[in-house]
């Protein structure tokens, strides 16, 4: 970053980045495909779960569409959202340590925050409700708000338009999945910071184009709120 390109917007992902949802998404996925007769112990189940793991960061509806025809994909997605909501009700949700404070600190420093997700609006709202984070973001976006799914840059560029960004280099993206990092790089964001609290490894995040790899989102403020007098940050921390 330079004085000419200060960070004014941070696009921050939910699952794995700010939310430690454990196996909630995986369990909801298994329950969703079970409604279509695909159950544990079958080859179809193994193929579907492998696809789910490989595409983390893309939208859930996109994953279902890659596995099923449109009517079944829509049915599976509805079942996923229902299951995910029920799991939140039973288990609750836990933020990644320090995540809520990071969002608050960014906003108090003048950086506008957009919370991104690969889930639909319904699931996104359930997550934010469970965490009580509606006051931590200036904007929330889901795949339903854009024409194309990640790794296309549409979510980040939509955030830029809605928040009135002067230059895409004023955007920082923080995420735990390769498709989101690819989306950030394609959008022109100057920071595409991967974090190691989600499903994808350091190597996969770097291969996707991460400009920085951080242990957790707790390290993001030190990166994006740096002043020109600070030393240039190293690409990898921890």
GROMACS .gro file of C-alpha atoms in nm:
model
  238
    1UNK     CA    1   0.000   0.000   0.000
    2UNK     CA    2   0.106   0.354  -0.062
    3UNK     CA    3  -0.012   0.696   0.045
    4UNK     CA    4  -0.188   0.724  -0.291
    5UNK     CA    5  -0.396   0.410  -0.227
    6UNK     CA    6  -0.517   0.398   0.134
    7UNK     CA    7  -0.760   0.121   0.223
    8UNK     CA    8  -1.109   0.266   0.252
    9UNK     CA    9  -1.317  -0.053   0.217
   10UNK     CA   10  -1.259  -0.398   0.363
   11UNK     CA   11  -1.451  -0.688   0.210
   12UNK     CA   12  -1.448  -0.961   0.472
   13UNK     CA   13  -1.580  -1.313   0.428
   14UNK     CA   14  -1.789  -1.488   0.691
   15UNK     CA   15  -1.740  -1.867   0.718
   16UNK     CA   16  -1.385  -1.958   0.813
   17UNK     CA   17  -1.270  -1.596   0.821
   18UNK     CA   18  -1.484  -1.432   1.087
   19UNK     CA   19  -1.705  -1.727   1.182
   20UNK     CA   20  -1.567  -2.054   1.319
   21UNK     CA   21  -1.856  -2.272   1.205
   22UNK     CA   22  -1.671  -2.603   1.252
   23UNK     CA   23  -1.852  -2.875   1.059
   24UNK     CA   24  -2.185  -2.689   1.047
   25UNK     CA   25  -2.174  -2.624   0.673
   26UNK     CA   26  -2.056  -2.978   0.600
   27UNK     CA   27  -2.332  -3.128   0.815
   28UNK     CA   28  -2.595  -2.906   0.650
   29UNK     CA   29  -2.467  -3.013   0.308
   30UNK     CA   30  -2.489  -3.383   0.399
   31UNK     CA   31  -2.843  -3.335   0.530
   32UNK     CA   32  -2.940  -3.143   0.217
   33UNK     CA   33  -2.825  -3.406  -0.030
   34UNK     CA   34  -2.983  -3.676   0.186
   35UNK     CA   35  -3.319  -3.522   0.095
   36UNK     CA   36  -3.237  -3.624  -0.263
   37UNK     CA   37  -3.152  -3.981  -0.160
   38UNK     CA   38  -2.774  -3.935  -0.151
   39UNK     CA   39  -2.656  -4.077   0.180
   40UNK     CA   40  -2.328  -4.156   0.354
   41UNK     CA   41  -2.155  -4.472   0.240
   42UNK     CA   42  -2.246  -4.437  -0.127
   43UNK     CA   43  -2.021  -4.340  -0.417
   44UNK     CA   44  -2.256  -4.053  -0.501
   45UNK     CA   45  -2.218  -3.917  -0.148
   46UNK     CA   46  -1.837  -3.934  -0.169
   47UNK     CA   47  -1.838  -3.753  -0.504
   48UNK     CA   48  -2.073  -3.483  -0.379
   49UNK     CA   49  -1.881  -3.417  -0.056
   50UNK     CA   50  -1.552  -3.409  -0.245
   51UNK     CA   51  -1.702  -3.145  -0.473
   52UNK     CA   52  -1.826  -2.950  -0.171
   53UNK     CA   53  -1.481  -2.945  -0.008
   54UNK     CA   54  -1.300  -2.856  -0.330
   55UNK     CA   55  -1.526  -2.560  -0.406
   56UNK     CA   56  -1.546  -2.398  -0.059
   57UNK     CA   57  -1.576  -2.025  -0.114
   58UNK     CA   58  -1.808  -2.058  -0.413
   59UNK     CA   59  -2.180  -2.023  -0.355
   60UNK     CA   60  -2.372  -2.319  -0.218
   61UNK     CA   61  -2.631  -2.289  -0.493
   62UNK     CA   62  -2.348  -2.301  -0.747
   63UNK     CA   63  -2.214  -2.621  -0.593
   64UNK     CA   64  -2.559  -2.780  -0.603
   65UNK     CA   65  -2.601  -2.673  -0.965
   66UNK     CA   66  -2.271  -2.842  -1.051
   67UNK     CA   67  -2.409  -3.166  -0.907
   68UNK     CA   68  -2.777  -3.167  -1.002
   69UNK     CA   69  -3.027  -3.033  -1.253
   70UNK     CA   70  -3.191  -2.701  -1.168
   71UNK     CA   71  -3.503  -2.827  -0.986
   72UNK     CA   72  -3.300  -3.063  -0.765
   73UNK     CA   73  -3.032  -2.800  -0.710
   74UNK     CA   74  -3.296  -2.554  -0.587
   75UNK     CA   75  -3.451  -2.819  -0.362
   76UNK     CA   76  -3.112  -2.911  -0.216
   77UNK     CA   77  -3.029  -2.546  -0.157
   78UNK     CA   78  -3.354  -2.487   0.029
   79UNK     CA   79  -3.283  -2.797   0.239
   80UNK     CA   80  -2.931  -2.670   0.308
   81UNK     CA   81  -3.056  -2.333   0.430
   82UNK     CA   82  -3.317  -2.499   0.651
   83UNK     CA   83  -3.062  -2.739   0.797
   84UNK     CA   84  -2.802  -2.468   0.852
   85UNK     CA   85  -3.053  -2.252   1.036
   86UNK     CA   86  -3.157  -2.543   1.258
   87UNK     CA   87  -2.793  -2.623   1.336
   88UNK     CA   88  -2.733  -2.260   1.436
   89UNK     CA   89  -3.036  -2.278   1.665
   90UNK     CA   90  -2.906  -2.596   1.830
   91UNK     CA   91  -2.533  -2.526   1.841
   92UNK     CA   92  -2.502  -2.151   1.816
   93UNK     CA   93  -2.215  -1.986   1.629
   94UNK     CA   94  -1.874  -1.882   1.754
   95UNK     CA   95  -1.674  -1.600   1.594
   96UNK     CA   96  -1.308  -1.645   1.514
   97UNK     CA   97  -1.128  -1.499   1.818
   98UNK     CA   98  -1.100  -1.123   1.782
   99UNK     CA   99  -1.312  -1.104   1.466
  100UNK     CA  100  -1.583  -0.884   1.613
  101UNK     CA  101  -1.325  -0.643   1.752
  102UNK     CA  102  -1.151  -0.628   1.414
  103UNK     CA  103  -1.471  -0.525   1.238
  104UNK     CA  104  -1.538  -0.262   1.502
  105UNK     CA  105  -1.182  -0.128   1.482
  106UNK     CA  106  -1.187  -0.104   1.103
  107UNK     CA  107  -1.510   0.095   1.105
  108UNK     CA  108  -1.397   0.323   1.386
  109UNK     CA  109  -1.084   0.396   1.180
  110UNK     CA  110  -1.293   0.507   0.883
  111UNK     CA  111  -1.274   0.186   0.681
  112UNK     CA  112  -1.613   0.073   0.559
  113UNK     CA  113  -1.682  -0.298   0.601
  114UNK     CA  114  -1.867  -0.526   0.362
  115UNK     CA  115  -1.944  -0.878   0.488
  116UNK     CA  116  -1.938  -1.132   0.205
  117UNK     CA  117  -2.067  -1.488   0.193
  118UNK     CA  118  -2.112  -1.780  -0.043
  119UNK     CA  119  -2.445  -1.851   0.126
  120UNK     CA  120  -2.783  -1.714   0.030
  121UNK     CA  121  -2.930  -1.407   0.197
  122UNK     CA  122  -3.137  -1.618   0.436
  123UNK     CA  123  -2.836  -1.804   0.576
  124UNK     CA  124  -2.626  -1.488   0.581
  125UNK     CA  125  -2.892  -1.311   0.786
  126UNK     CA  126  -2.913  -1.605   1.028
  127UNK     CA  127  -2.536  -1.588   1.081
  128UNK     CA  128  -2.530  -1.213   1.141
  129UNK     CA  129  -2.833  -1.238   1.370
  130UNK     CA  130  -2.668  -1.515   1.573
  131UNK     CA  131  -2.353  -1.308   1.619
  132UNK     CA  132  -2.530  -0.975   1.668
  133UNK     CA  133  -2.313  -0.816   1.401
  134UNK     CA  134  -2.555  -0.594   1.212
  135UNK     CA  135  -2.376  -0.292   1.358
  136UNK     CA  136  -2.036  -0.421   1.245
  137UNK     CA  137  -2.091  -0.378   0.870
  138UNK     CA  138  -2.180  -0.101   0.627
  139UNK     CA  139  -2.295  -0.352   0.366
  140UNK     CA  140  -2.367  -0.724   0.335
  141UNK     CA  141  -2.359  -0.909   0.003
  142UNK     CA  142  -2.444  -1.263  -0.101
  143UNK     CA  143  -2.433  -1.445  -0.437
  144UNK     CA  144  -2.796  -1.342  -0.488
  145UNK     CA  145  -2.679  -0.982  -0.526
  146UNK     CA  146  -2.452  -1.038  -0.826
  147UNK     CA  147  -2.470  -1.190  -1.175
  148UNK     CA  148  -2.169  -1.421  -1.134
  149UNK     CA  149  -2.035  -1.637  -0.854
  150UNK     CA  150  -1.683  -1.634  -0.716
  151UNK     CA  151  -1.409  -1.662  -0.840
  152UNK     CA  152  -1.551  -1.388  -1.066
  153UNK     CA  153  -1.495  -1.041  -0.917
  154UNK     CA  154  -1.861  -0.937  -0.906
  155UNK     CA  155  -1.909  -0.938  -0.527
  156UNK     CA  156  -1.607  -0.716  -0.465
  157UNK     CA  157  -1.689  -0.483  -0.753
  158UNK     CA  158  -2.050  -0.454  -0.635
  159UNK     CA  159  -1.921  -0.356  -0.291
  160UNK     CA  160  -1.701  -0.093  -0.459
  161UNK     CA  161  -1.999   0.052  -0.645
  162UNK     CA  162  -2.239   0.053  -0.353
  163UNK     CA  163  -1.985   0.202  -0.113
  164UNK     CA  164  -1.860   0.461  -0.361
  165UNK     CA  165  -1.497   0.352  -0.383
  166UNK     CA  166  -1.283   0.594  -0.585
  167UNK     CA  167  -1.027   0.333  -0.689
  168UNK     CA  168  -1.037  -0.046  -0.662
  169UNK     CA  169  -0.687  -0.028  -0.515
  170UNK     CA  170  -0.851   0.120  -0.206
  171UNK     CA  171  -1.009  -0.219  -0.133
  172UNK     CA  172  -0.877  -0.494   0.092
  173UNK     CA  173  -1.029  -0.841   0.086
  174UNK     CA  174  -0.984  -1.092   0.367
  175UNK     CA  175  -1.093  -1.453   0.319
  176UNK     CA  176  -1.010  -1.814   0.398
  177UNK     CA  177  -1.086  -1.969   0.058
  178UNK     CA  178  -0.913  -1.974  -0.278
  179UNK     CA  179  -1.214  -1.866  -0.489
  180UNK     CA  180  -1.256  -1.553  -0.278
  181UNK     CA  181  -0.888  -1.468  -0.309
  182UNK     CA  182  -0.909  -1.514  -0.686
  183UNK     CA  183  -1.215  -1.288  -0.691
  184UNK     CA  184  -1.020  -1.022  -0.500
  185UNK     CA  185  -0.728  -1.033  -0.742
  186UNK     CA  186  -0.956  -1.016  -1.045
  187UNK     CA  187  -1.132  -0.712  -0.898
  188UNK     CA  188  -0.808  -0.515  -0.871
  189UNK     CA  189  -0.811  -0.493  -0.490
  190UNK     CA  190  -0.464  -0.408  -0.365
  191UNK     CA  191  -0.487  -0.646  -0.068
  192UNK     CA  192  -0.608  -1.004  -0.101
  193UNK     CA  193  -0.529  -1.142   0.243
  194UNK     CA  194  -0.579  -1.511   0.304
  195UNK     CA  195  -0.627  -1.638   0.658
  196UNK     CA  196  -0.551  -1.985   0.790
  197UNK     CA  197  -0.865  -2.033   1.000
  198UNK     CA  198  -1.070  -2.183   0.718
  199UNK     CA  199  -1.069  -2.479   0.481
  200UNK     CA  200  -0.783  -2.388   0.248
  201UNK     CA  201  -0.411  -2.419   0.313
  202UNK     CA  202  -0.141  -2.154   0.288
  203UNK     CA  203  -0.021  -2.307  -0.039
  204UNK     CA  204  -0.366  -2.304  -0.195
  205UNK     CA  205  -0.428  -1.945  -0.087
  206UNK     CA  206  -0.091  -1.836  -0.228
  207UNK     CA  207  -0.156  -2.023  -0.554
  208UNK     CA  208  -0.489  -1.841  -0.580
  209UNK     CA  209  -0.297  -1.512  -0.565
  210UNK     CA  210  -0.304  -1.404  -0.200
  211UNK     CA  211  -0.094  -1.093  -0.149
  212UNK     CA  212  -0.061  -1.181   0.219
  213UNK     CA  213  -0.131  -1.489   0.428
  214UNK     CA  214  -0.222  -1.414   0.790
  215UNK     CA  215  -0.275  -1.653   1.081
  216UNK     CA  216  -0.617  -1.501   1.153
  217UNK     CA  217  -0.829  -1.196   1.082
  218UNK     CA  218  -0.694  -1.051   1.408
  219UNK     CA  219  -0.383  -0.960   1.208
  220UNK     CA  220  -0.575  -0.764   0.943
  221UNK     CA  221  -0.585  -0.419   1.111
  222UNK     CA  222  -0.205  -0.410   1.139
  223UNK     CA  223  -0.194  -0.462   0.764
  224UNK     CA  224  -0.467  -0.234   0.630
  225UNK     CA  225  -0.444   0.049   0.884
  226UNK     CA  226  -0.073   0.102   0.838
  227UNK     CA  227   0.046   0.455   0.777
  228UNK     CA  228   0.291   0.544   0.496
  229UNK     CA  229   0.564   0.583   0.759
  230UNK     CA  230   0.529   0.219   0.864
  231UNK     CA  231   0.750  -0.049   0.724
  232UNK     CA  232   0.621  -0.239   0.424
  233UNK     CA  233   0.441  -0.553   0.548
  234UNK     CA  234   0.583  -0.892   0.461
  235UNK     CA  235   0.368  -1.116   0.240
  236UNK     CA  236   0.342  -1.396   0.497
  237UNK     CA  237   0.288  -1.365   0.870
  238UNK     CA  238   0.327  -1.653   1.107
   0.00000   0.00000   0.00000
